[in-house]
Structures are given as structure tokens and as C-alpha cells.
Amino acid sequence: TGEAVPLTDPRVRLVFPSMGRRGTEIISAICRSVGIDTVHQPPATAETLARARAVASGKECVPALLVLGAFLEYFAKEPAQSERVYVLFMPLTTGPCRTGQYAVFYQNLFQELGYRNIVVLSPNADTSYRELGPSFSRHAWIAIVFADYLKDIEYALRALAADPAAAMAEFEAIWQEVIETAVKGTGALMGRIGGWARRIGRIQLAR
């Protein structure tokens, strides 16, 4: 229609494919903290790949199909509503492969499938992915670094905890609190780092 609709409009839903469980969950929460209705897809499965291959040419690389399949799975479970606008998150980088062409491929494909209210959001590496503004980029960067550190801790606990099952149960409990807190913004996250660190520090290691 030519109408300019902000991401914070209640009709808009931002959809993230899986970019690794921790990172995807926390960036989705950060988007919600600034008023964007956001959902994210779980890690891909064999069914994800099969769903994408059913509508693709067969020449695409597997990563491209996994991301496409994630979007298709979302709309299979949550059929698109005509009054809404769906924004698919797919960053761009310079180059012929991966994110250099994914966004173009997906936009064209969804148009061919008959969707008129699905668009692809493509922040660009050439602008340091700042299309959503420097403030959002800063909060997103903090959240992703936070998730990366916790992922390192997760792997360490899997290998070194005296009781791995109990350690992972505590870690998952902390992670759920992290996501609930991230919805309130990165300031809230920073305010709780000390408490989470002390809880992790109390997990007994085997050596």
C-alpha cells in the first residue's frame, strides 16, 4: 500500500531464524524490550531442511535452506494474518553467497508463494548493522556478548561439573532468568550479573 509502518507498530511481528539458541533467544528478548513484537525459531531439524527443499530449486546451499525452512515452519504453525506485517530478519554482507544473497532469494520466494505482507529486514555489514539505530546496536551487542560468555560457561560446566545434570539444571534456570530480565533491557541484565555469577560459582566442579 506504500504505508510506512514502524517496527514498533502492533501490527508488525519480527521473526528471527535460529542463529544458535542462546544468541537468538536473547536478541529476541532485547527487541521486545524496545517494543517490537518478536518471535524466534528453535534450532533447525531434518524436517526444517525438507520443508525448504519442497519450495526451492535444489541448487541452494544447506545453510540457505535451513534459514528458509525456519521461516516456513513458523508460517506453517502460525498462518499469516492479512492485517499483520511480518518482518523476516536476514542480515546482508558483501559477497555472492550466504547472507549476500539470502535476503533477495527469500523476498522473491515469499512473493512467488503469494505473500504480500511479508518483507525481509536486511541490516548490512557495510553499515555495521546500524539500520535500527546506534542505541539498538549497542544494546544488541551487549546482549550477544553476554550470551556468548554464558555459552562458554555452559560448555565448561558440561565438561567439568561434578554433577553435570544438576549443573545444567541450575544453568538453565539462570538462563530463563536472563531472558526474562533481557525483556527489561540491558541495564537490567547488567544489574543482575553479580547474583548469577555467584550462583554459577557455587556449582561444584569435578576438578
PDB file of C-alpha atoms in Angstrom:
ATOM      1  CA  THR A   1       0.000   0.000   0.000  1.00  0.00           C
ATOM      2  CA  GLY A   2       3.015   2.279   0.325  1.00  0.00           C
ATOM      3  CA  GLU A   3       2.297   2.904   4.023  1.00  0.00           C
ATOM      4  CA  ALA A   4       5.398   3.324   6.177  1.00  0.00           C
ATOM      5  CA  VAL A   5       4.966   1.148   9.263  1.00  0.00           C
ATOM      6  CA  PRO A   6       7.456   1.303  12.161  1.00  0.00           C
ATOM      7  CA  LEU A   7       8.716  -1.918  13.710  1.00  0.00           C
ATOM      8  CA  THR A   8       7.015  -0.952  16.955  1.00  0.00           C
ATOM      9  CA  ASP A   9       3.596  -0.853  15.304  1.00  0.00           C
ATOM     10  CA  PRO A  10       1.365  -3.503  16.976  1.00  0.00           C
ATOM     11  CA  ARG A  11       0.580  -4.956  13.546  1.00  0.00           C
ATOM     12  CA  VAL A  12       4.250  -5.800  12.953  1.00  0.00           C
ATOM     13  CA  ARG A  13       5.889  -9.046  14.019  1.00  0.00           C
ATOM     14  CA  LEU A  14       9.640  -9.569  13.665  1.00  0.00           C
ATOM     15  CA  VAL A  15      10.642 -13.198  13.039  1.00  0.00           C
ATOM     16  CA  PHE A  16      14.160 -14.446  13.780  1.00  0.00           C
ATOM     17  CA  PRO A  17      15.522 -17.703  12.353  1.00  0.00           C
ATOM     18  CA  SER A  18      17.733 -19.723  14.662  1.00  0.00           C
ATOM     19  CA  MET A  19      21.223 -18.227  14.915  1.00  0.00           C
ATOM     20  CA  GLY A  20      22.213 -20.522  17.757  1.00  0.00           C
ATOM     21  CA  ARG A  21      19.821 -20.981  20.640  1.00  0.00           C
ATOM     22  CA  ARG A  22      21.347 -18.601  23.185  1.00  0.00           C
ATOM     23  CA  GLY A  23      22.054 -15.717  20.857  1.00  0.00           C
ATOM     24  CA  THR A  24      18.694 -15.929  19.120  1.00  0.00           C
ATOM     25  CA  GLU A  25      16.715 -16.047  22.355  1.00  0.00           C
ATOM     26  CA  ILE A  26      18.488 -13.095  23.933  1.00  0.00           C
ATOM     27  CA  ILE A  27      18.381 -10.826  20.856  1.00  0.00           C
ATOM     28  CA  SER A  28      14.680 -11.595  20.518  1.00  0.00           C
ATOM     29  CA  ALA A  29      14.203 -10.542  24.141  1.00  0.00           C
ATOM     30  CA  ILE A  30      16.130  -7.314  23.557  1.00  0.00           C
ATOM     31  CA  CYS A  31      13.844  -6.494  20.633  1.00  0.00           C
ATOM     32  CA  ARG A  32      10.836  -6.970  22.896  1.00  0.00           C
ATOM     33  CA  SER A  33      12.453  -4.627  25.419  1.00  0.00           C
ATOM     34  CA  VAL A  34      12.169  -1.769  22.896  1.00  0.00           C
ATOM     35  CA  GLY A  35       8.570  -2.531  21.986  1.00  0.00           C
ATOM     36  CA  ILE A  36       8.997  -4.810  18.960  1.00  0.00           C
ATOM     37  CA  ASP A  37       6.710  -7.857  18.830  1.00  0.00           C
ATOM     38  CA  THR A  38       9.300 -10.553  18.222  1.00  0.00           C
ATOM     39  CA  VAL A  39       9.363 -14.329  17.884  1.00  0.00           C
ATOM     40  CA  HIS A  40      12.269 -16.670  17.218  1.00  0.00           C
ATOM     41  CA  GLN A  41      12.572 -20.133  15.770  1.00  0.00           C
ATOM     42  CA  PRO A  42      14.241 -23.088  17.508  1.00  0.00           C
ATOM     43  CA  PRO A  43      17.349 -24.777  16.060  1.00  0.00           C
ATOM     44  CA  ALA A  44      16.767 -26.446  12.704  1.00  0.00           C
ATOM     45  CA  THR A  45      15.972 -30.133  12.245  1.00  0.00           C
ATOM     46  CA  ALA A  46      15.843 -32.512   9.275  1.00  0.00           C
ATOM     47  CA  GLU A  47      12.192 -31.511   8.860  1.00  0.00           C
ATOM     48  CA  THR A  48      13.267 -27.873   8.560  1.00  0.00           C
ATOM     49  CA  LEU A  49      15.512 -28.770   5.646  1.00  0.00           C
ATOM     50  CA  ALA A  50      12.854 -30.899   3.945  1.00  0.00           C
ATOM     51  CA  ARG A  51      10.279 -28.109   4.176  1.00  0.00           C
ATOM     52  CA  ALA A  52      12.635 -25.687   2.404  1.00  0.00           C
ATOM     53  CA  ARG A  53      13.607 -28.164  -0.298  1.00  0.00           C
ATOM     54  CA  ALA A  54       9.942 -28.583  -1.160  1.00  0.00           C
ATOM     55  CA  VAL A  55       9.785 -24.999  -2.477  1.00  0.00           C
ATOM     56  CA  ALA A  56      13.391 -24.372  -3.562  1.00  0.00           C
ATOM     57  CA  SER A  57      15.182 -25.213  -6.801  1.00  0.00           C
ATOM     58  CA  GLY A  58      17.580 -27.728  -5.272  1.00  0.00           C
ATOM     59  CA  LYS A  59      20.641 -25.661  -6.173  1.00  0.00           C
ATOM     60  CA  GLU A  60      20.778 -23.752  -2.882  1.00  0.00           C
ATOM     61  CA  CYS A  61      23.337 -24.475  -0.188  1.00  0.00           C
ATOM     62  CA  VAL A  62      22.178 -26.192   3.010  1.00  0.00           C
ATOM     63  CA  PRO A  63      22.565 -23.093   5.258  1.00  0.00           C
ATOM     64  CA  ALA A  64      20.284 -21.095   2.949  1.00  0.00           C
ATOM     65  CA  LEU A  65      17.693 -23.851   3.084  1.00  0.00           C
ATOM     66  CA  LEU A  66      17.861 -24.162   6.877  1.00  0.00           C
ATOM     67  CA  VAL A  67      17.093 -20.463   7.351  1.00  0.00           C
ATOM     68  CA  LEU A  68      14.330 -20.582   4.749  1.00  0.00           C
ATOM     69  CA  GLY A  69      12.911 -23.707   6.368  1.00  0.00           C
ATOM     70  CA  ALA A  70      12.816 -21.945   9.737  1.00  0.00           C
ATOM     71  CA  PHE A  71      10.662 -19.167   8.293  1.00  0.00           C
ATOM     72  CA  LEU A  72       8.399 -21.657   6.529  1.00  0.00           C
ATOM     73  CA  GLU A  73       7.970 -23.647   9.746  1.00  0.00           C
ATOM     74  CA  TYR A  74       6.849 -20.516  11.543  1.00  0.00           C
ATOM     75  CA  PHE A  75       4.128 -19.795   8.999  1.00  0.00           C
ATOM     76  CA  ALA A  76       3.077 -23.454   8.959  1.00  0.00           C
ATOM     77  CA  LYS A  77       2.424 -23.246  12.706  1.00  0.00           C
ATOM     78  CA  GLU A  78       1.189 -19.637  12.725  1.00  0.00           C
ATOM     79  CA  PRO A  79      -0.564 -18.872   9.418  1.00  0.00           C
ATOM     80  CA  ALA A  80      -0.039 -15.309   8.249  1.00  0.00           C
ATOM     81  CA  GLN A  81      -2.861 -12.936   9.143  1.00  0.00           C
ATOM     82  CA  SER A  82      -3.815 -10.457   6.437  1.00  0.00           C
ATOM     83  CA  GLU A  83      -3.939  -7.493   8.817  1.00  0.00           C
ATOM     84  CA  ARG A  84      -0.397  -8.038  10.073  1.00  0.00           C
ATOM     85  CA  VAL A  85       3.031  -7.266   8.640  1.00  0.00           C
ATOM     86  CA  TYR A  86       5.700  -9.941   9.077  1.00  0.00           C
ATOM     87  CA  VAL A  87       9.335  -8.919   9.018  1.00  0.00           C
ATOM     88  CA  LEU A  88      11.900 -11.665   8.469  1.00  0.00           C
ATOM     89  CA  PHE A  89      15.309 -10.896   9.951  1.00  0.00           C
ATOM     90  CA  MET A  90      18.070 -11.708   7.466  1.00  0.00           C
ATOM     91  CA  PRO A  91      21.285  -9.641   7.613  1.00  0.00           C
ATOM     92  CA  LEU A  92      23.310  -8.877   4.497  1.00  0.00           C
ATOM     93  CA  THR A  93      27.036  -8.943   3.893  1.00  0.00           C
ATOM     94  CA  THR A  94      29.046  -8.107   0.807  1.00  0.00           C
ATOM     95  CA  GLY A  95      29.572 -11.138  -1.408  1.00  0.00           C
ATOM     96  CA  PRO A  96      27.785 -13.644  -3.636  1.00  0.00           C
ATOM     97  CA  CYS A  97      26.992 -16.310  -1.059  1.00  0.00           C
ATOM     98  CA  ARG A  98      25.304 -16.813   2.289  1.00  0.00           C
ATOM     99  CA  THR A  99      23.879 -13.555   3.587  1.00  0.00           C
ATOM    100  CA  GLY A 100      24.900 -11.766   0.414  1.00  0.00           C
ATOM    101  CA  GLN A 101      22.026 -13.394  -1.462  1.00  0.00           C
ATOM    102  CA  TYR A 102      19.732 -14.999   1.114  1.00  0.00           C
ATOM    103  CA  ALA A 103      17.576 -11.911   1.638  1.00  0.00           C
ATOM    104  CA  VAL A 104      16.964 -11.438  -2.088  1.00  0.00           C
ATOM    105  CA  PHE A 105      16.128 -15.118  -2.517  1.00  0.00           C
ATOM    106  CA  TYR A 106      13.695 -15.158   0.406  1.00  0.00           C
ATOM    107  CA  GLN A 107      11.899 -11.944  -0.570  1.00  0.00           C
ATOM    108  CA  ASN A 108      11.353 -13.180  -4.111  1.00  0.00           C
ATOM    109  CA  LEU A 109      10.252 -16.616  -2.961  1.00  0.00           C
ATOM    110  CA  PHE A 110       7.651 -15.366  -0.493  1.00  0.00           C
ATOM    111  CA  GLN A 111       6.280 -13.069  -3.180  1.00  0.00           C
ATOM    112  CA  GLU A 112       6.009 -16.054  -5.540  1.00  0.00           C
ATOM    113  CA  LEU A 113       4.225 -18.018  -2.804  1.00  0.00           C
ATOM    114  CA  GLY A 114       1.576 -15.303  -2.713  1.00  0.00           C
ATOM    115  CA  TYR A 115       2.504 -13.484   0.491  1.00  0.00           C
ATOM    116  CA  ARG A 116       2.055  -9.720   0.211  1.00  0.00           C
ATOM    117  CA  ASN A 117       2.559  -8.826   3.860  1.00  0.00           C
ATOM    118  CA  ILE A 118       5.949 -10.453   4.396  1.00  0.00           C
ATOM    119  CA  VAL A 119       9.113  -8.401   3.998  1.00  0.00           C
ATOM    120  CA  VAL A 120      12.767  -9.105   4.692  1.00  0.00           C
ATOM    121  CA  LEU A 121      14.717  -6.854   7.066  1.00  0.00           C
ATOM    122  CA  SER A 122      18.343  -6.804   5.961  1.00  0.00           C
ATOM    123  CA  PRO A 123      20.760  -4.847   8.136  1.00  0.00           C
ATOM    124  CA  ASN A 124      24.025  -4.537   6.225  1.00  0.00           C
ATOM    125  CA  ALA A 125      27.576  -5.287   7.325  1.00  0.00           C
ATOM    126  CA  ASP A 126      28.765  -2.256   5.328  1.00  0.00           C
ATOM    127  CA  THR A 127      26.956  -0.018   7.844  1.00  0.00           C
ATOM    128  CA  SER A 128      27.872  -2.176  10.860  1.00  0.00           C
ATOM    129  CA  TYR A 129      24.230  -3.320  11.020  1.00  0.00           C
ATOM    130  CA  ARG A 130      23.150   0.073  12.365  1.00  0.00           C
ATOM    131  CA  GLU A 131      19.882   0.358  10.416  1.00  0.00           C
ATOM    132  CA  LEU A 132      17.903   0.054  13.645  1.00  0.00           C
ATOM    133  CA  GLY A 133      19.870   2.896  15.189  1.00  0.00           C
ATOM    134  CA  PRO A 134      23.102   3.153  17.216  1.00  0.00           C
ATOM    135  CA  SER A 135      21.291   2.734  20.521  1.00  0.00           C
ATOM    136  CA  PHE A 136      19.721  -0.550  19.476  1.00  0.00           C
ATOM    137  CA  SER A 137      23.028  -1.767  18.027  1.00  0.00           C
ATOM    138  CA  ARG A 138      24.743  -1.101  21.347  1.00  0.00           C
ATOM    139  CA  HIS A 139      22.100  -2.989  23.326  1.00  0.00           C
ATOM    140  CA  ALA A 140      22.140  -5.873  20.832  1.00  0.00           C
ATOM    141  CA  TRP A 141      25.936  -6.087  21.038  1.00  0.00           C
ATOM    142  CA  ILE A 142      25.858  -6.198  24.852  1.00  0.00           C
ATOM    143  CA  ALA A 143      23.232  -8.944  24.786  1.00  0.00           C
ATOM    144  CA  ILE A 144      25.088 -11.084  22.246  1.00  0.00           C
ATOM    145  CA  VAL A 145      28.393 -10.802  24.116  1.00  0.00           C
ATOM    146  CA  PHE A 146      26.536 -11.700  27.316  1.00  0.00           C
ATOM    147  CA  ALA A 147      25.076 -14.792  25.654  1.00  0.00           C
ATOM    148  CA  ASP A 148      28.476 -15.814  24.242  1.00  0.00           C
ATOM    149  CA  TYR A 149      30.077 -15.711  27.682  1.00  0.00           C
ATOM    150  CA  LEU A 150      27.256 -17.779  29.131  1.00  0.00           C
ATOM    151  CA  LYS A 151      27.614 -20.291  26.298  1.00  0.00           C
ATOM    152  CA  ASP A 152      31.301 -20.697  27.203  1.00  0.00           C
ATOM    153  CA  ILE A 153      30.279 -21.283  30.822  1.00  0.00           C
ATOM    154  CA  GLU A 154      27.672 -23.812  29.712  1.00  0.00           C
ATOM    155  CA  TYR A 155      30.249 -25.872  27.808  1.00  0.00           C
ATOM    156  CA  ALA A 156      32.690 -25.689  30.716  1.00  0.00           C
ATOM    157  CA  LEU A 157      30.042 -26.972  33.131  1.00  0.00           C
ATOM    158  CA  ARG A 158      29.133 -29.835  30.819  1.00  0.00           C
ATOM    159  CA  ALA A 159      32.753 -30.987  30.886  1.00  0.00           C
ATOM    160  CA  LEU A 160      33.861 -30.090  34.402  1.00  0.00           C
ATOM    161  CA  ALA A 161      30.870 -30.162  36.773  1.00  0.00           C
ATOM    162  CA  ALA A 162      30.906 -32.834  39.487  1.00  0.00           C
ATOM    163  CA  ASP A 163      27.218 -33.441  38.757  1.00  0.00           C
ATOM    164  CA  PRO A 164      26.605 -32.373  35.131  1.00  0.00           C
ATOM    165  CA  ALA A 165      22.844 -32.927  35.270  1.00  0.00           C
ATOM    166  CA  ALA A 166      22.413 -30.771  38.365  1.00  0.00           C
ATOM    167  CA  ALA A 167      24.794 -28.153  36.973  1.00  0.00           C
ATOM    168  CA  MET A 168      22.854 -27.888  33.731  1.00  0.00           C
ATOM    169  CA  ALA A 169      19.551 -27.683  35.591  1.00  0.00           C
ATOM    170  CA  GLU A 170      20.887 -24.693  37.552  1.00  0.00           C
ATOM    171  CA  PHE A 171      22.345 -23.158  34.404  1.00  0.00           C
ATOM    172  CA  GLU A 172      19.037 -23.451  32.551  1.00  0.00           C
ATOM    173  CA  ALA A 173      17.239 -21.850  35.498  1.00  0.00           C
ATOM    174  CA  ILE A 174      19.676 -18.944  35.351  1.00  0.00           C
ATOM    175  CA  TRP A 175      19.257 -18.699  31.579  1.00  0.00           C
ATOM    176  CA  GLN A 176      15.484 -18.400  31.871  1.00  0.00           C
ATOM    177  CA  GLU A 177      16.002 -15.562  34.349  1.00  0.00           C
ATOM    178  CA  VAL A 178      18.416 -13.943  31.888  1.00  0.00           C
ATOM    179  CA  ILE A 179      15.775 -13.985  29.129  1.00  0.00           C
ATOM    180  CA  GLU A 180      13.063 -12.674  31.458  1.00  0.00           C
ATOM    181  CA  THR A 181      15.426  -9.880  32.530  1.00  0.00           C
ATOM    182  CA  ALA A 182      16.572  -9.046  28.993  1.00  0.00           C
ATOM    183  CA  VAL A 183      12.994  -8.091  28.126  1.00  0.00           C
ATOM    184  CA  LYS A 184      13.525  -5.195  30.563  1.00  0.00           C
ATOM    185  CA  GLY A 185      16.688  -4.060  28.741  1.00  0.00           C
ATOM    186  CA  THR A 186      20.447  -4.416  29.024  1.00  0.00           C
ATOM    187  CA  GLY A 187      20.566  -2.188  32.101  1.00  0.00           C
ATOM    188  CA  ALA A 188      18.519  -4.771  33.970  1.00  0.00           C
ATOM    189  CA  LEU A 189      20.856  -7.511  32.712  1.00  0.00           C
ATOM    190  CA  MET A 190      23.944  -5.724  33.978  1.00  0.00           C
ATOM    191  CA  GLY A 191      22.312  -5.217  37.346  1.00  0.00           C
ATOM    192  CA  ARG A 192      21.935  -8.960  37.889  1.00  0.00           C
ATOM    193  CA  ILE A 193      25.309 -10.211  36.659  1.00  0.00           C
ATOM    194  CA  GLY A 194      26.740 -10.420  40.174  1.00  0.00           C
ATOM    195  CA  GLY A 195      23.960 -12.627  41.501  1.00  0.00           C
ATOM    196  CA  TRP A 196      24.110 -15.016  38.564  1.00  0.00           C
ATOM    197  CA  ALA A 197      27.903 -15.192  38.795  1.00  0.00           C
ATOM    198  CA  ARG A 198      27.730 -16.139  42.468  1.00  0.00           C
ATOM    199  CA  ARG A 199      25.216 -18.916  41.733  1.00  0.00           C
ATOM    200  CA  ILE A 200      27.422 -20.295  38.966  1.00  0.00           C
ATOM    201  CA  GLY A 201      30.429 -20.065  41.255  1.00  0.00           C
ATOM    202  CA  ARG A 202      28.704 -22.329  43.777  1.00  0.00           C
ATOM    203  CA  ILE A 203      28.403 -25.175  41.257  1.00  0.00           C
ATOM    204  CA  GLN A 204      30.872 -27.841  42.347  1.00  0.00           C
ATOM    205  CA  LEU A 205      33.479 -28.907  39.804  1.00  0.00           C
ATOM    206  CA  ALA A 206      34.953 -32.360  39.484  1.00  0.00           C
ATOM    207  CA  ARG A 207      38.466 -30.992  39.182  1.00  0.00           C
TER     208      ARG A 207
END
